Coordinates of C-alpha atoms in Angstrom, one line a residue:
X1 CA -14.7 -21.9 58.0
X2 CA -18.0 -21.2 56.3
X3 CA -17.9 -19.9 52.7
X4 CA -19.8 -16.7 52.2
X5 CA -22.5 -17.1 49.6
X6 CA -23.5 -14.0 47.8
X7 CA -26.8 -13.7 45.8
X8 CA -26.2 -14.5 42.1
X9 CA -28.1 -11.3 41.2
X10 CA -25.1 -9.2 42.4
X11 CA -23.0 -10.6 39.7
X12 CA -25.5 -10.3 36.8
X13 CA -24.8 -7.6 34.2
X14 CA -28.3 -6.2 34.7
X15 CA -27.5 -5.5 38.3
X16 CA -24.2 -3.8 37.4
X17 CA -25.6 -1.8 34.5
X18 CA -28.9 -0.1 34.2
X19 CA -28.4 0.1 30.4
X20 CA -30.5 -2.1 28.3
X21 CA -28.0 -4.8 27.2
X22 CA -30.4 -6.6 24.9
X23 CA -31.2 -3.4 23.0
X24 CA -27.4 -2.6 22.9
X25 CA -26.9 -6.0 21.1
X26 CA -29.6 -5.1 18.6
X27 CA -28.2 -1.6 18.0
X28 CA -24.7 -2.9 17.5
X29 CA -25.9 -5.6 15.0
X30 CA -27.9 -3.1 12.9
X31 CA -25.2 -0.4 13.1
X32 CA -22.3 -2.5 12.2
X33 CA -23.7 -5.2 9.8
X34 CA -26.6 -3.3 8.2
X35 CA -25.1 0.2 8.2
X36 CA -26.3 2.8 5.8
X37 CA -24.2 5.7 7.2
X38 CA -21.9 5.9 4.2
X39 CA -24.8 5.6 1.7
X40 CA -26.4 8.7 3.4
X41 CA -23.1 10.6 3.4
X42 CA -22.4 9.7 -0.3
X43 CA -25.8 11.2 -1.3
X44 CA -25.1 14.4 0.7
X45 CA -21.6 14.9 -0.7
X46 CA -21.4 13.2 -4.2
X47 CA -25.0 13.9 -5.3
X48 CA -25.9 17.2 -3.5
X49 CA -22.5 18.6 -2.8
X50 CA -21.7 21.9 -1.0
X51 CA -24.6 23.1 1.1
X52 CA -24.0 26.8 1.8
X53 CA -26.8 28.2 3.9
X54 CA -29.8 29.4 1.8
X55 CA -28.2 28.2 -1.4
X56 CA -30.2 26.0 -3.9
X57 CA -28.1 23.0 -2.8
X58 CA -28.9 23.6 0.8
X59 CA -32.6 23.7 -0.1
X60 CA -32.2 20.4 -2.0
X61 CA -30.5 18.9 1.1
X62 CA -33.4 20.0 3.3
X63 CA -35.9 18.3 1.1
X64 CA -33.9 15.2 0.6
X65 CA -33.2 14.7 4.3
X66 CA -36.9 15.3 5.0
X67 CA -38.0 12.7 2.6
X68 CA -35.4 10.2 3.7
X69 CA -36.4 10.5 7.3
X70 CA -40.0 9.9 6.3
X71 CA -39.0 6.9 4.2
X72 CA -37.4 5.4 7.3
X73 CA -40.7 5.7 9.2
X74 CA -40.1 8.9 11.2
X75 CA -43.2 11.1 11.8
X76 CA -44.1 14.8 12.1
X77 CA -41.4 15.6 9.5
X78 CA -41.2 19.3 8.7
X79 CA -39.0 22.2 7.7
X80 CA -38.7 24.8 10.4
X81 CA -38.1 28.3 8.9
X82 CA -36.1 31.1 10.4
X83 CA -35.0 34.5 9.1
X84 CA -31.6 34.5 7.5
X85 CA -31.0 36.7 4.5
X86 CA -29.7 36.3 1.0
X87 CA -28.7 33.0 -0.6
X88 CA -25.6 32.8 -2.8
X89 CA -24.1 30.3 -5.2
X90 CA -21.1 30.1 -7.6
X91 CA -21.2 28.0 -10.7
X92 CA -17.5 28.4 -11.6
X93 CA -14.4 30.5 -11.0
X94 CA -11.0 30.9 -12.5
X95 CA -8.0 33.1 -11.8
X96 CA -5.0 33.3 -14.2
X97 CA -1.7 35.2 -14.0
X98 CA -1.5 36.8 -17.4
X99 CA 1.6 38.9 -16.9
X100 CA 4.6 39.0 -16.7
X101 CA 4.1 35.3 -17.4
X102 CA 1.2 32.9 -17.8
X103 CA 0.0 30.6 -15.0
X104 CA -3.3 29.3 -13.7
X105 CA -3.7 30.0 -10.0
X106 CA -5.9 28.2 -7.5
X107 CA -8.6 30.3 -6.0
X108 CA -12.1 30.0 -4.7
X109 CA -14.6 32.9 -4.4
X110 CA -15.5 34.4 -1.1
X111 CA -19.1 33.5 -0.3
X112 CA -21.7 36.3 -0.7
X113 CA -19.5 38.4 -3.1
X114 CA -20.7 39.4 -6.6
X115 CA -19.5 37.7 -9.7
X116 CA -17.4 39.4 -12.3
X117 CA -20.0 39.4 -15.1
X118 CA -17.5 37.9 -17.5
X119 CA -13.7 37.8 -17.4
X120 CA -11.9 40.9 -16.1
X121 CA -8.2 41.7 -16.1
X122 CA -6.5 44.2 -13.9
X123 CA -3.1 45.1 -12.5
X124 CA -2.2 43.7 -9.1
X125 CA -1.7 46.2 -6.3
X126 CA -0.9 45.6 -2.6
X127 CA -3.6 47.1 -0.4
X128 CA -2.6 47.0 3.3
X129 CA -4.9 49.2 5.3
X130 CA -6.0 49.4 8.9
X131 CA -7.4 52.9 9.4
X132 CA -9.4 55.6 7.7
X133 CA -6.2 57.6 7.2
X134 CA -4.8 54.5 5.3
X135 CA -7.8 54.5 3.0
X136 CA -7.5 58.2 2.2
X137 CA -3.9 57.6 1.0
X138 CA -5.3 55.3 -1.7
X139 CA -8.1 57.6 -3.0
X140 CA -8.1 58.0 -6.7
X141 CA -5.5 55.2 -7.3
X142 CA -7.5 52.0 -7.3
X143 CA -9.9 52.1 -10.3
X144 CA -9.7 48.8 -12.3
X145 CA -7.0 47.3 -9.9
X146 CA -7.0 43.8 -8.4
X147 CA -6.0 44.3 -4.8
X148 CA -4.0 42.0 -2.5
X149 CA -5.6 42.4 0.9
X150 CA -2.7 42.7 3.2
X151 CA 0.9 41.7 3.5
X152 CA 1.9 38.0 3.2
X153 CA 3.1 36.0 6.2
X154 CA 6.2 34.0 5.9
X155 CA 5.4 30.3 5.2
X156 CA 7.1 28.5 8.1
X157 CA 8.0 24.8 8.1
X158 CA 4.9 22.9 9.3
X159 CA 5.2 21.6 12.9
X160 CA 1.7 20.2 13.5
X161 CA 0.8 16.5 13.6
X162 CA -1.4 16.1 10.5
X163 CA -3.5 13.1 11.7
X164 CA -4.1 12.3 15.3
X165 CA -5.9 9.8 17.6
X166 CA -6.4 11.0 21.1
X167 CA -3.8 9.4 23.4
X168 CA -4.6 7.9 26.8
X169 CA -2.8 10.9 28.5
X170 CA -4.9 13.5 26.6
X171 CA -8.1 11.6 27.5
X172 CA -7.0 11.4 31.1
X173 CA -6.2 15.1 31.2
X174 CA -9.8 15.8 30.0
X175 CA -11.2 14.3 33.2
X176 CA -9.9 17.2 35.3
X177 CA -12.0 20.3 35.8
X178 CA -10.5 23.7 35.1
X179 CA -11.4 25.9 38.0
X180 CA -10.4 29.0 36.1
X181 CA -12.8 28.2 33.2
X182 CA -15.7 30.5 32.5
X183 CA -19.2 29.1 32.8
X184 CA -20.2 27.1 29.7
X185 CA -23.0 29.5 28.9
X186 CA -20.8 32.6 29.2
X187 CA -19.6 34.0 25.8
X188 CA -16.0 33.9 25.0
X189 CA -16.4 37.5 23.8
X190 CA -15.1 39.7 26.6
X191 CA -16.0 43.4 26.7
X192 CA -12.6 44.3 25.4
X193 CA -12.9 41.8 22.6
X194 CA -16.3 43.2 21.7
X195 CA -14.8 46.7 21.6
X196 CA -12.1 45.5 19.2
X197 CA -14.6 43.6 17.0
X198 CA -16.8 46.7 16.9
X199 CA -13.9 48.8 15.6
X200 CA -13.3 46.2 13.0
X201 CA -16.9 46.0 12.0
X202 CA -17.2 49.8 11.6
X203 CA -13.9 49.9 9.6
X204 CA -15.0 47.1 7.3
X205 CA -18.2 49.0 6.6
X206 CA -16.1 52.0 5.7
X207 CA -13.8 49.8 3.6
X208 CA -16.7 48.3 1.6
X209 CA -18.0 51.8 0.7
X210 CA -14.5 52.9 -0.3
X211 CA -13.8 49.9 -2.5
X212 CA -17.1 50.5 -4.3
X213 CA -16.5 54.2 -4.7
X214 CA -13.0 53.7 -6.1
X215 CA -14.3 51.1 -8.6
X216 CA -11.9 48.4 -7.6
X217 CA -12.1 45.4 -10.1
X218 CA -11.6 42.7 -7.5
X219 CA -9.9 41.8 -4.2
X220 CA -7.7 38.8 -3.4
X221 CA -7.3 37.2 0.1
X222 CA -4.6 34.8 1.2
X223 CA -5.7 31.4 2.5
X224 CA -5.1 30.8 6.2
X225 CA -3.7 27.4 5.4
X226 CA -0.4 26.5 3.6
X227 CA 0.5 23.6 1.4
X228 CA -2.0 24.4 -1.4
X229 CA -5.0 24.4 0.9
X230 CA -7.6 27.0 0.2
X231 CA -9.6 27.7 3.4
X232 CA -12.8 29.7 2.6
X233 CA -15.0 32.1 4.4
X234 CA -17.9 34.4 3.6
X235 CA -18.9 38.1 3.7
X236 CA -22.2 39.4 5.0
X237 CA -25.4 37.6 3.9
X238 CA -27.6 40.4 5.3
X239 CA -29.7 42.4 3.0
X240 CA -28.0 45.8 2.3
X241 CA -24.6 44.7 3.6
X242 CA -23.4 42.7 0.6
X243 CA -19.7 43.0 -0.2
X244 CA -19.4 45.3 -3.3
X245 CA -16.7 43.8 -5.4
X246 CA -15.8 40.3 -6.5
X247 CA -13.4 38.5 -4.0
X248 CA -11.4 35.4 -4.2
X249 CA -9.2 33.4 -1.7
X250 CA -6.0 31.9 -3.2
X251 CA -3.3 29.6 -2.0
X252 CA -0.7 31.1 0.3
X253 CA 2.0 30.0 -2.2
X254 CA 0.3 31.9 -5.1
X255 CA -0.2 34.9 -2.9
X256 CA 3.5 35.0 -2.0
X257 CA 4.4 34.7 -5.7
X258 CA 2.4 37.8 -6.5
X259 CA 4.0 39.8 -3.7
X260 CA 7.5 38.8 -4.8
X261 CA 6.7 40.1 -8.3
X262 CA 5.6 43.4 -6.8
X263 CA 8.8 43.6 -4.7
X264 CA 10.8 43.2 -7.9
X265 CA 8.8 45.8 -9.7
X266 CA 7.4 43.2 -12.1
X267 CA 3.8 44.3 -12.5
X268 CA 1.6 41.2 -12.3
X269 CA -1.7 41.1 -14.0
X270 CA -4.6 38.8 -13.2
X271 CA -7.6 37.7 -15.1
X272 CA -10.6 36.6 -13.0
X273 CA -13.9 35.0 -14.1
X274 CA -16.4 34.4 -11.3
X275 CA -19.9 33.2 -12.2
X276 CA -21.9 33.8 -9.0
X277 CA -25.4 34.9 -8.2
X278 CA -27.6 35.9 -5.2
X279 CA -30.8 34.2 -4.4
X280 CA -33.4 36.6 -3.0
X281 CA -36.5 34.6 -3.7
X282 CA -36.7 33.5 0.0
X283 CA -35.0 35.3 2.8
X284 CA -35.6 32.4 5.2
X285 CA -33.5 29.3 5.7
X286 CA -34.7 26.0 7.2
X287 CA -34.0 23.2 9.7
X288 CA -35.1 19.7 8.9
X289 CA -37.1 18.2 11.8
X290 CA -38.5 14.7 12.3
X291 CA -39.2 12.3 15.1
X292 CA -40.0 8.8 16.5
X293 CA -43.0 9.6 18.7
X294 CA -42.9 8.6 22.3
X295 CA -45.5 6.4 24.0
X296 CA -45.9 8.5 27.2
X297 CA -48.4 11.2 27.3
X298 CA -46.2 13.7 29.2
X299 CA -44.7 15.0 25.9
X300 CA -41.0 14.7 27.0
X301 CA -38.4 14.7 24.3
X302 CA -34.8 13.7 23.6
X303 CA -33.0 15.3 20.7
X304 CA -30.1 14.6 18.3
X305 CA -28.7 17.0 15.8
X306 CA -26.0 18.1 13.5
X307 CA -25.6 21.0 11.1
X308 CA -26.6 20.3 7.5
X309 CA -25.1 23.4 6.0
X310 CA -21.4 23.6 4.9
X311 CA -19.1 25.9 3.2
X312 CA -18.8 26.0 -0.6
X313 CA -15.2 25.0 -1.2
X314 CA -15.9 21.3 -1.2
X315 CA -18.6 18.8 -0.4
X316 CA -18.7 19.4 3.3
X317 CA -18.1 15.7 4.2
X318 CA -16.5 16.1 7.5
X319 CA -18.0 19.5 8.3
X320 CA -20.6 18.4 8.8
X321 CA -21.9 15.8 6.5
X322 CA -20.4 13.2 8.9
X323 CA -22.4 14.5 11.8
X324 CA -25.6 14.6 9.7
X325 CA -25.0 11.0 8.5
X326 CA -24.4 9.8 12.0
X327 CA -27.5 11.5 13.5
X328 CA -29.6 10.2 10.6
X329 CA -28.1 6.7 11.0
X330 CA -28.8 6.7 14.7
X331 CA -32.6 7.4 14.2
X332 CA -32.6 4.9 11.2
X333 CA -31.3 2.2 13.5
X334 CA -33.9 2.8 16.2
X335 CA -36.7 3.1 13.6
X336 CA -35.6 -0.1 12.0
X337 CA -35.6 -1.9 15.3
X338 CA -39.1 -0.7 15.8
X339 CA -38.4 0.8 19.2
X340 CA -41.3 2.2 21.2
X341 CA -39.6 4.9 23.2
X342 CA -41.2 6.5 26.3
X343 CA -39.9 9.9 25.3
X344 CA -40.1 11.2 21.7
X345 CA -36.8 11.0 19.9
X346 CA -36.4 14.0 17.7
X347 CA -33.7 14.7 15.1
X348 CA -32.9 18.3 14.0
X349 CA -30.6 19.0 11.0
X350 CA -29.6 22.6 11.4
X351 CA -28.9 25.3 8.8
X352 CA -26.9 28.5 9.3
X353 CA -24.5 27.0 11.8
X354 CA -21.4 28.3 9.9
X355 CA -22.7 31.9 10.1
X356 CA -23.4 31.8 13.8
X357 CA -25.7 28.9 15.0
X358 CA -28.6 30.6 13.3
X359 CA -30.8 27.5 12.9
X360 CA -30.4 26.0 16.3
X361 CA -30.7 29.4 18.0
X362 CA -33.9 30.0 16.1
X363 CA -35.3 26.6 17.2
X364 CA -34.5 27.2 20.8
X365 CA -36.0 30.7 20.7
X366 CA -39.2 29.6 18.9
X367 CA -39.9 26.5 21.1
X368 CA -37.8 26.3 24.2
X369 CA -36.6 29.6 25.7
X370 CA -36.3 33.2 24.5
X371 CA -34.1 36.1 25.6
X372 CA -34.8 39.8 25.3
X373 CA -33.2 41.6 22.3
X374 CA -31.5 45.0 22.6
X375 CA -33.9 47.9 23.0
X376 CA -31.6 50.3 21.1
X377 CA -32.4 50.0 17.4
X378 CA -28.8 50.7 16.4
X379 CA -27.5 47.9 18.6
X380 CA -30.2 45.5 17.4
X381 CA -29.2 46.1 13.8
X382 CA -25.7 44.9 14.6
X383 CA -24.6 41.2 14.3
X384 CA -25.6 39.2 17.4
X385 CA -21.9 38.8 18.4
X386 CA -21.7 42.6 18.9
X387 CA -24.6 42.9 21.2
X388 CA -23.6 44.2 24.6
X389 CA -25.5 41.4 26.4
X390 CA -26.9 38.0 25.6
X391 CA -30.2 39.2 27.0
X392 CA -31.5 38.7 30.5
X393 CA -33.6 37.2 31.9
X394 CA -34.1 33.9 30.1
X395 CA -37.8 33.2 29.5
X396 CA -38.6 29.5 29.4
X397 CA -41.5 28.4 27.1
X398 CA -43.9 25.5 27.5
X399 CA -41.6 22.9 26.0
X400 CA -38.6 23.9 28.2
X401 CA -39.3 21.5 30.9
X402 CA -40.1 18.7 28.5
X403 CA -36.6 18.5 26.9
X404 CA -34.5 15.9 28.6
X405 CA -31.3 16.2 26.5
X406 CA -29.8 17.3 23.2
X407 CA -26.8 15.3 21.7
X408 CA -24.7 16.9 18.9
X409 CA -22.0 15.8 16.5
X410 CA -19.8 18.3 14.8
X411 CA -16.1 17.7 15.0
X412 CA -15.3 15.7 11.9
X413 CA -15.6 12.0 11.3
X414 CA -13.4 10.8 14.2
X415 CA -14.9 8.2 16.5
X416 CA -16.5 8.9 19.9
X417 CA -14.0 8.7 22.7
X418 CA -16.2 10.2 25.4
X419 CA -18.4 13.2 26.0
X420 CA -18.1 16.7 27.4
X421 CA -20.5 17.4 30.3
X422 CA -20.3 21.2 30.1
X423 CA -19.7 21.3 33.9
X424 CA -22.8 19.2 34.7
X425 CA -21.4 16.8 37.3
X426 CA -24.7 15.1 37.9
X427 CA -24.7 13.4 34.5
X428 CA -21.4 11.7 35.0
X429 CA -22.7 8.5 36.6
X430 CA -25.5 8.4 34.0
X431 CA -23.2 8.7 31.0
X432 CA -20.7 6.2 32.6
X433 CA -23.5 3.7 32.8
X434 CA -24.6 4.3 29.2
X435 CA -21.1 3.9 27.8
X436 CA -21.0 0.5 29.6
X437 CA -22.3 -1.8 26.8
X438 CA -19.9 -0.1 24.4
X439 CA -16.8 -0.1 26.5
X440 CA -15.0 -2.2 23.9
X441 CA -15.8 0.6 21.3
X442 CA -14.9 3.7 23.3
X443 CA -12.9 4.7 26.4
X444 CA -16.0 6.5 27.5
X445 CA -14.1 9.5 28.9
X446 CA -16.5 11.7 30.9
X447 CA -15.0 15.2 30.8
X448 CA -16.4 18.0 33.0
X449 CA -15.0 20.5 30.4
X450 CA -17.0 22.6 28.0
X451 CA -16.5 22.7 24.2
X452 CA -17.8 25.4 22.0
X453 CA -18.4 26.5 18.4
X454 CA -21.4 24.3 17.5
X455 CA -25.1 23.8 18.0
X456 CA -25.2 22.3 21.5
X457 CA -24.3 25.7 22.7
X458 CA -27.8 27.0 21.7
X459 CA -29.3 24.6 24.3
X460 CA -26.6 25.0 27.0
X461 CA -26.8 28.8 26.8
X462 CA -30.4 28.7 28.2
X463 CA -29.8 26.0 30.8
X464 CA -30.8 23.0 28.8
X465 CA -28.7 19.8 28.8
X466 CA -26.8 20.0 25.5
X467 CA -23.8 17.8 24.8
X468 CA -21.1 17.3 22.2
X469 CA -19.1 14.0 22.1
X470 CA -15.3 13.9 22.4
X471 CA -14.0 12.8 19.0
X472 CA -10.6 11.8 17.6
X473 CA -9.4 14.9 15.8
X474 CA -7.9 13.0 12.9
X475 CA -7.0 15.7 10.3
X476 CA -10.1 17.7 10.8
X477 CA -8.5 20.9 12.1
X478 CA -5.1 20.5 10.3
X479 CA -6.3 20.0 6.8
X480 CA -10.1 19.7 6.3
X481 CA -11.9 22.3 8.2
X482 CA -13.5 24.8 5.7
X483 CA -11.0 23.8 3.0
X484 CA -11.4 22.6 -0.6
X485 CA -10.5 19.0 0.3
X486 CA -13.3 18.5 2.8
X487 CA -14.5 15.5 0.8
X488 CA -15.8 12.0 1.5
X489 CA -12.3 10.7 0.7
X490 CA -11.1 11.8 4.1
X491 CA -13.9 10.2 6.1
X492 CA -13.2 7.1 8.2
X493 CA -16.1 4.7 7.6
X494 CA -15.4 2.6 10.7
X495 CA -15.4 5.6 12.9
X496 CA -18.8 6.7 11.5
X497 CA -20.3 3.3 12.3
X498 CA -18.9 3.4 15.8
X499 CA -20.3 6.9 16.4
X500 CA -23.7 5.9 14.9
X501 CA -24.0 2.9 17.3
X502 CA -23.1 5.0 20.3
X503 CA -25.4 7.8 19.3
X504 CA -28.3 5.4 18.9
X505 CA -27.4 3.8 22.2
X506 CA -27.4 7.1 24.1
X507 CA -30.7 8.2 22.4
X508 CA -32.4 5.0 23.4
X509 CA -31.2 5.1 27.0
X510 CA -32.2 8.8 27.3
X511 CA -35.6 8.1 25.8
X512 CA -36.3 5.1 28.1
X513 CA -34.8 6.3 31.4
X514 CA -37.0 6.6 34.4
X515 CA -36.2 10.3 34.8
X516 CA -35.0 13.1 32.5
X517 CA -31.4 14.0 32.7
X518 CA -30.3 16.3 35.6
X519 CA -29.7 20.0 34.8
X520 CA -27.3 22.6 35.9
X521 CA -28.7 25.7 37.6
X522 CA -30.3 28.2 35.2
X523 CA -27.8 30.6 33.7
X524 CA -27.7 34.0 35.4
X525 CA -26.1 37.4 34.6
X526 CA -22.8 38.3 36.3
X527 CA -23.1 39.5 39.8
X528 CA -22.2 43.1 40.6
X529 CA -18.8 42.0 41.9
X530 CA -18.2 39.8 38.8
X531 CA -19.2 42.7 36.5
X532 CA -16.9 45.1 38.2
X533 CA -14.0 42.6 37.7
X534 CA -14.9 42.1 34.0
X535 CA -15.0 45.9 33.5
X536 CA -11.6 46.2 35.2
X537 CA -10.1 43.5 32.9
X538 CA -11.7 45.2 29.9
X539 CA -10.1 48.5 30.8
X540 CA -6.7 46.8 31.2
X541 CA -7.0 45.1 27.8
X542 CA -8.1 48.4 26.2
X543 CA -5.1 50.2 27.7
X544 CA -2.8 47.4 26.5
X545 CA -4.0 47.8 22.9
X546 CA -3.5 51.6 23.1
X547 CA 0.1 51.1 24.4
X548 CA 0.8 48.5 21.6
X549 CA -0.4 51.1 19.1
X550 CA 1.9 53.8 20.5
X551 CA 4.8 51.4 20.4
X552 CA 4.2 50.7 16.7
X553 CA 4.3 54.4 16.1
X554 CA 7.5 54.8 18.2
X555 CA 9.3 52.3 15.9
X556 CA 9.0 54.8 13.1
X557 CA 10.6 57.6 15.1
X558 CA 14.2 58.7 14.4
X559 CA 16.5 59.0 17.4

């Protein structure tokens, strides 16, 4: 019997993988043994610190990242401006229980609220309102008071896993497409949800005016995290909509203490001192942009990005200093290796992500594709999330057909376990190939699912390939996200090195590929049949809310 002789080339790695294995070796060496990712992150966190959009520290971060990218040899570095609104910063803040006993409490100011202009002391009062009628009941009773904004929730025993690596089962489950899922470009905001948000928006405008008229001293919010974690948020940064009174967020446990004192008729008093200021010198904010120019004359581009802004509670190490450091490290690696990509490799460090993807949306609108804004001046004046439509049709610009792909990182410091394709099945074999040289570093899970809440959405929403990597969650959502302990202490260095190597590998492959990445069909508005179904669902949701409201009233009736 003759032995079948197969050509040797069938067994060579180059025949199995289209990925550049020689370059993968070089990327791995530079990324693991010459890494600067932690050095970059330390500068962002320890030296610059919190980077609230439009704050002086965010401006400092813009200029530092710009110079650093230049120093690494990137070209065409610039700051891309977009309209944002007021800047805000807080130098210090304290909150002390001064009666019926003395105790320092743990609180952090709400972003974009005024300072106290020195220490103020006021009696604590519960302020639990939901309607205009509720407000009227408090008229003339609030001057000089410190208000607790709503009833406390019982602190239940924690049931969540604090720190987690994705299991094989969870990664396997991610490979299945959810046929009931909405399109990746379709907003999670249903018509019924928008109605509800609109009611809240209008009521909050009324509430702001009421608090100012009643000369309230300050307001206190309860943190949404227990265990001493203070999770922060912000009020409006828009000119003319600034919250009128000083506001702080305090620990759940401290909030509960104050409520128990009120229940026992022990009148608590608080002394607050918030040193905060607005920055109105420049109503714009900025994205940091730089690139490794491509050698081809066709002007095609691959992009990598992360949001540079953070909240003000801590140093923003995992949200999203980690993503920034990885994106910067990826282009540093490629620049250090003196790659000569066919396509330009461009990095974008976004601002305003935390307030609604401002920076990346502005970039897409300015250079890639625009959408019509509302014609009604009243609707246009509303926040974007309250617009009745995302705007149709999408109008591609000259650079639209030149962008091959945008890669994003913004889910903490967990290592890359795979990538979400946003329903783009055509990229699956491509990404599988690109994960090949790094199969010992990552499972390379290719998920057809969509993930939201960060800057790749700005690209995907107009039909451009924008992707977020699947990351180990670690303790990102359970402890760190927007809290006062989002510091470099909770970053896993080995994970950042792994992510940097994979990001550099994907950028290189995308920049050198024979073709640009395949795209999904251009997003389209709902069909007439789809819209009718959405309207029906919205009517049902609205009716359900009305019934729930009546049920609440019925519980107060006497039978």
